[in-house]
CSV table of N, CA, C and O in Angstrom, one decimal:
chain,number,residue,atom,x,y,z
A,1,UNK,N,40.8,50.2,-13.7
A,1,UNK,CA,41.0,48.9,-13.2
A,1,UNK,C,42.3,48.4,-13.7
A,1,UNK,O,42.6,48.4,-14.8
A,2,UNK,N,43.1,48.0,-12.7
A,2,UNK,CA,44.5,47.5,-13.0
A,2,UNK,C,44.4,46.1,-13.6
A,2,UNK,O,43.6,45.3,-13.2
A,3,UNK,N,45.3,45.7,-14.5
A,3,UNK,CA,45.4,44.4,-15.1
A,3,UNK,C,46.8,43.8,-14.9
A,3,UNK,O,47.8,44.5,-15.1
A,4,UNK,N,46.8,42.6,-14.5
A,4,UNK,CA,48.1,41.9,-14.3
A,4,UNK,C,48.0,40.5,-14.9
A,4,UNK,O,47.0,39.8,-14.8
A,5,UNK,N,49.1,40.0,-15.4
A,5,UNK,CA,49.2,38.6,-15.9
A,5,UNK,C,49.2,37.7,-14.7
A,5,UNK,O,49.5,38.2,-13.6
A,6,UNK,N,49.0,36.5,-14.9
A,6,UNK,CA,49.1,35.5,-13.8
A,6,UNK,C,50.4,35.5,-13.1
A,6,UNK,O,50.5,35.5,-11.9
A,7,UNK,N,51.5,35.6,-13.9
A,7,UNK,CA,52.8,35.6,-13.4
A,7,UNK,C,53.0,36.9,-12.5
A,7,UNK,O,53.6,36.8,-11.4
A,8,UNK,N,52.6,38.0,-13.0
A,8,UNK,CA,52.8,39.3,-12.3
A,8,UNK,C,51.9,39.2,-11.0
A,8,UNK,O,52.4,39.6,-9.9
A,9,UNK,N,50.7,38.7,-11.1
A,9,UNK,CA,49.9,38.6,-9.9
A,9,UNK,C,50.5,37.7,-8.8
A,9,UNK,O,50.5,38.0,-7.6
A,10,UNK,N,51.1,36.6,-9.3
A,10,UNK,CA,51.7,35.6,-8.3
A,10,UNK,C,52.9,36.3,-7.6
A,10,UNK,O,53.0,36.2,-6.4
A,11,UNK,N,53.6,37.1,-8.4
A,11,UNK,CA,54.8,37.8,-7.8
A,11,UNK,C,54.4,39.0,-6.9
A,11,UNK,O,55.3,39.4,-6.1
A,12,UNK,N,53.2,39.5,-7.1
A,12,UNK,CA,52.9,40.7,-6.4
A,12,UNK,C,51.6,40.5,-5.6
A,12,UNK,O,50.9,41.5,-5.3
A,13,UNK,N,51.2,39.3,-5.2
A,13,UNK,CA,49.9,39.1,-4.6
A,13,UNK,C,49.7,39.9,-3.4
A,13,UNK,O,48.6,40.5,-3.3
A,14,UNK,N,50.6,40.1,-2.5
A,14,UNK,CA,50.4,40.9,-1.3
A,14,UNK,C,50.1,42.4,-1.7
A,14,UNK,O,49.2,43.0,-1.1
A,15,UNK,N,50.8,42.9,-2.7
A,15,UNK,CA,50.5,44.3,-3.1
A,15,UNK,C,49.1,44.4,-3.8
A,15,UNK,O,48.4,45.4,-3.6
A,16,UNK,N,48.8,43.4,-4.5
A,16,UNK,CA,47.4,43.4,-5.2
A,16,UNK,C,46.3,43.3,-4.1
A,16,UNK,O,45.3,44.0,-4.2
A,17,UNK,N,46.5,42.5,-3.1
A,17,UNK,CA,45.5,42.5,-2.0
A,17,UNK,C,45.5,43.8,-1.3
A,17,UNK,O,44.4,44.3,-1.0
A,18,UNK,N,46.6,44.5,-1.1
A,18,UNK,CA,46.6,45.8,-0.5
A,18,UNK,C,45.8,46.8,-1.4
A,18,UNK,O,45.0,47.6,-0.8
A,19,UNK,N,46.0,46.7,-2.7
A,19,UNK,CA,45.3,47.6,-3.6
A,19,UNK,C,43.8,47.3,-3.5
A,19,UNK,O,43.0,48.3,-3.5
A,20,UNK,N,43.4,46.1,-3.5
A,20,UNK,CA,42.0,45.7,-3.4
A,20,UNK,C,41.4,46.2,-2.1
A,20,UNK,O,40.3,46.8,-2.0
A,21,UNK,N,42.1,46.1,-1.0
A,21,UNK,CA,41.6,46.6,0.3
A,21,UNK,C,41.5,48.1,0.3
A,21,UNK,O,40.6,48.6,1.0
A,22,UNK,N,42.3,48.8,-0.6
A,22,UNK,CA,42.2,50.2,-0.7
A,22,UNK,C,41.0,50.6,-1.6
A,22,UNK,O,40.8,51.8,-1.9
A,23,UNK,N,40.3,49.6,-2.2
A,23,UNK,CA,39.2,50.0,-3.0
A,23,UNK,C,39.4,49.8,-4.5
A,23,UNK,O,38.5,50.0,-5.3
A,24,UNK,N,40.6,49.4,-5.0
A,24,UNK,CA,40.8,49.2,-6.4
A,24,UNK,C,40.4,47.8,-6.8
A,24,UNK,O,40.6,46.8,-6.1
A,25,UNK,N,39.8,47.6,-8.0
A,25,UNK,CA,39.5,46.3,-8.5
A,25,UNK,C,40.7,45.9,-9.4
A,25,UNK,O,41.3,46.7,-10.1
A,26,UNK,N,41.1,44.6,-9.4
A,26,UNK,CA,42.2,44.1,-10.1
A,26,UNK,C,41.8,43.0,-11.0
A,26,UNK,O,41.0,42.1,-10.5
A,27,UNK,N,42.2,43.0,-12.3
A,27,UNK,CA,41.9,41.9,-13.2
A,27,UNK,C,43.2,41.1,-13.4
A,27,UNK,O,44.2,41.7,-13.7
A,28,UNK,N,43.1,39.8,-13.4
A,28,UNK,CA,44.2,38.9,-13.7
A,28,UNK,C,44.0,38.3,-15.0
A,28,UNK,O,42.9,37.8,-15.3
A,29,UNK,N,45.0,38.3,-15.9
A,29,UNK,CA,44.8,37.8,-17.3
A,29,UNK,C,45.7,36.6,-17.5
A,29,UNK,O,46.7,36.4,-16.9
A,30,UNK,N,45.3,35.8,-18.4
A,30,UNK,CA,46.1,34.7,-18.9
A,30,UNK,C,46.1,34.8,-20.4
A,30,UNK,O,45.1,34.8,-21.0
A,31,UNK,N,47.3,34.9,-21.0
A,31,UNK,CA,47.5,35.1,-22.4
A,31,UNK,C,46.7,36.3,-22.9
A,31,UNK,O,46.1,36.3,-24.0
A,32,UNK,N,46.7,37.3,-22.1
A,32,UNK,CA,46.0,38.6,-22.4
A,32,UNK,C,44.5,38.7,-22.3
A,32,UNK,O,43.9,39.7,-22.5
A,33,UNK,N,43.9,37.6,-21.8
A,33,UNK,CA,42.5,37.5,-21.7
A,33,UNK,C,42.1,37.5,-20.2
A,33,UNK,O,42.7,36.8,-19.4
A,34,UNK,N,41.2,38.3,-19.7
A,34,UNK,CA,40.8,38.4,-18.3
A,34,UNK,C,40.2,37.0,-17.9
A,34,UNK,O,39.4,36.5,-18.6
A,35,UNK,N,40.7,36.6,-16.7
A,35,UNK,CA,40.2,35.3,-16.2
A,35,UNK,C,39.7,35.4,-14.7
A,35,UNK,O,38.9,34.6,-14.3
A,36,UNK,N,40.2,36.4,-14.0
A,36,UNK,CA,39.9,36.6,-12.6
A,36,UNK,C,39.8,38.1,-12.3
A,36,UNK,O,40.6,38.9,-12.8
A,37,UNK,N,38.8,38.5,-11.5
A,37,UNK,CA,38.7,39.8,-11.0
A,37,UNK,C,38.7,39.8,-9.5
A,37,UNK,O,37.9,39.1,-8.9
A,38,UNK,N,39.7,40.5,-8.9
A,38,UNK,CA,39.8,40.6,-7.5
A,38,UNK,C,39.0,41.9,-7.0
A,38,UNK,O,39.3,43.0,-7.5
A,39,UNK,N,38.1,41.7,-6.1
A,39,UNK,CA,37.3,42.8,-5.6
A,39,UNK,C,37.2,42.6,-4.1
A,39,UNK,O,37.4,41.5,-3.6
A,40,UNK,N,36.9,43.6,-3.4
A,40,UNK,CA,36.8,43.5,-1.9
A,40,UNK,C,35.7,42.6,-1.5
A,40,UNK,O,34.6,42.6,-2.1
A,41,UNK,N,36.0,41.7,-0.6
A,41,UNK,CA,34.9,40.8,-0.1
A,41,UNK,C,33.9,41.6,0.8
A,41,UNK,O,34.3,42.6,1.4
A,42,UNK,N,32.7,41.1,0.8
A,42,UNK,CA,31.7,41.7,1.7
A,42,UNK,C,32.1,41.5,3.1
A,42,UNK,O,32.7,40.4,3.4
A,43,UNK,N,31.8,42.4,4.0
A,43,UNK,CA,32.2,42.3,5.4
A,43,UNK,C,31.6,41.0,6.0
A,43,UNK,O,32.2,40.4,6.9
A,44,UNK,N,30.5,40.5,5.5
A,44,UNK,CA,29.8,39.4,6.1
A,44,UNK,C,30.1,38.1,5.3
A,44,UNK,O,29.5,37.1,5.6
A,45,UNK,N,31.1,38.1,4.4
A,45,UNK,CA,31.4,36.9,3.6
A,45,UNK,C,31.7,35.7,4.5
A,45,UNK,O,31.3,34.6,4.2
A,46,UNK,N,32.6,35.9,5.5
A,46,UNK,CA,33.0,34.7,6.3
A,46,UNK,C,31.8,34.2,7.1
A,46,UNK,O,31.7,33.0,7.3
A,47,UNK,N,30.9,35.1,7.5
A,47,UNK,CA,29.7,34.7,8.3
A,47,UNK,C,28.7,33.9,7.4
A,47,UNK,O,28.1,33.0,7.8
A,48,UNK,N,28.6,34.4,6.1
A,48,UNK,CA,27.7,33.8,5.2
A,48,UNK,C,28.1,32.4,4.8
A,48,UNK,O,27.3,31.5,4.4
A,49,UNK,N,29.4,32.1,4.8
A,49,UNK,CA,30.0,30.9,4.3
A,49,UNK,C,31.0,30.4,5.3
A,49,UNK,O,32.2,30.8,5.2
A,50,UNK,N,30.7,29.5,6.2
A,50,UNK,CA,31.7,29.1,7.2
A,50,UNK,C,32.9,28.4,6.6
A,50,UNK,O,33.9,28.3,7.2
A,51,UNK,N,32.7,27.9,5.4
A,51,UNK,CA,33.9,27.2,4.7
A,51,UNK,C,34.8,28.2,4.0
A,51,UNK,O,35.7,27.7,3.3
A,52,UNK,N,34.4,29.4,4.0
A,52,UNK,CA,35.1,30.4,3.2
A,52,UNK,C,36.6,30.5,3.5
A,52,UNK,O,37.4,30.5,2.6
A,53,UNK,N,37.1,30.4,4.8
A,53,UNK,CA,38.5,30.4,5.0
A,53,UNK,C,39.3,29.2,4.4
A,53,UNK,O,40.3,29.4,3.8
A,54,UNK,N,38.7,28.1,4.4
A,54,UNK,CA,39.3,26.9,3.8
A,54,UNK,C,39.3,27.1,2.3
A,54,UNK,O,40.3,26.7,1.6
A,55,UNK,N,38.2,27.6,1.7
A,55,UNK,CA,38.2,27.8,0.2
A,55,UNK,C,39.2,28.8,-0.2
A,55,UNK,O,39.9,28.7,-1.2
A,56,UNK,N,39.3,29.9,0.6
A,56,UNK,CA,40.3,31.0,0.4
A,56,UNK,C,41.7,30.4,0.4
A,56,UNK,O,42.5,30.6,-0.5
A,57,UNK,N,42.0,29.6,1.4
A,57,UNK,CA,43.4,29.0,1.5
A,57,UNK,C,43.7,28.1,0.4
A,57,UNK,O,44.8,28.0,-0.2
A,58,UNK,N,42.7,27.3,-0.1
A,58,UNK,CA,42.9,26.4,-1.2
A,58,UNK,C,43.1,27.2,-2.5
A,58,UNK,O,44.0,26.9,-3.3
A,59,UNK,N,42.4,28.3,-2.7
A,59,UNK,CA,42.6,29.2,-3.8
A,59,UNK,C,44.0,29.8,-3.8
A,59,UNK,O,44.7,29.9,-4.9
A,60,UNK,N,44.4,30.2,-2.7
A,60,UNK,CA,45.8,30.8,-2.6
A,60,UNK,C,46.8,29.7,-2.8
A,60,UNK,O,47.9,30.0,-3.5
A,61,UNK,N,46.6,28.5,-2.4
A,61,UNK,CA,47.5,27.4,-2.7
A,61,UNK,C,47.6,27.2,-4.2
A,61,UNK,O,48.7,26.9,-4.7
A,62,UNK,N,46.4,27.2,-4.9
A,62,UNK,CA,46.4,27.0,-6.3
A,62,UNK,C,47.2,28.1,-7.0
A,62,UNK,O,47.9,27.9,-8.0
A,63,UNK,N,47.1,29.4,-6.5
A,63,UNK,CA,47.8,30.5,-7.1
A,63,UNK,C,49.3,30.3,-6.9
A,63,UNK,O,50.1,30.5,-7.8
A,64,UNK,N,49.7,29.8,-5.7
A,64,UNK,CA,51.1,29.5,-5.5
A,64,UNK,C,51.6,28.5,-6.4
A,64,UNK,O,52.8,28.5,-6.9
A,65,UNK,N,50.8,27.5,-6.8
A,65,UNK,CA,51.2,26.4,-7.7
A,65,UNK,C,51.5,26.9,-9.1
A,65,UNK,O,52.2,26.3,-9.8
A,66,UNK,N,50.8,28.0,-9.4
A,66,UNK,CA,51.1,28.5,-10.8
A,66,UNK,C,52.5,29.1,-10.9
A,66,UNK,O,53.1,29.2,-11.9
């Protein structure tokens, strides 16, 4: 499982998403401690939660703000 700091993750987000799509799990750390784990979404995630696209966009905006 790959580990990236918040700064590294912000700078490489597209590459990290590509890695997750390829099946790799990614951990994002803050001050060396794991705070987020990126894993592939279930295929039915958008169907199960119709607000998922808006929540995803808000999460990406918060990452950009970091």
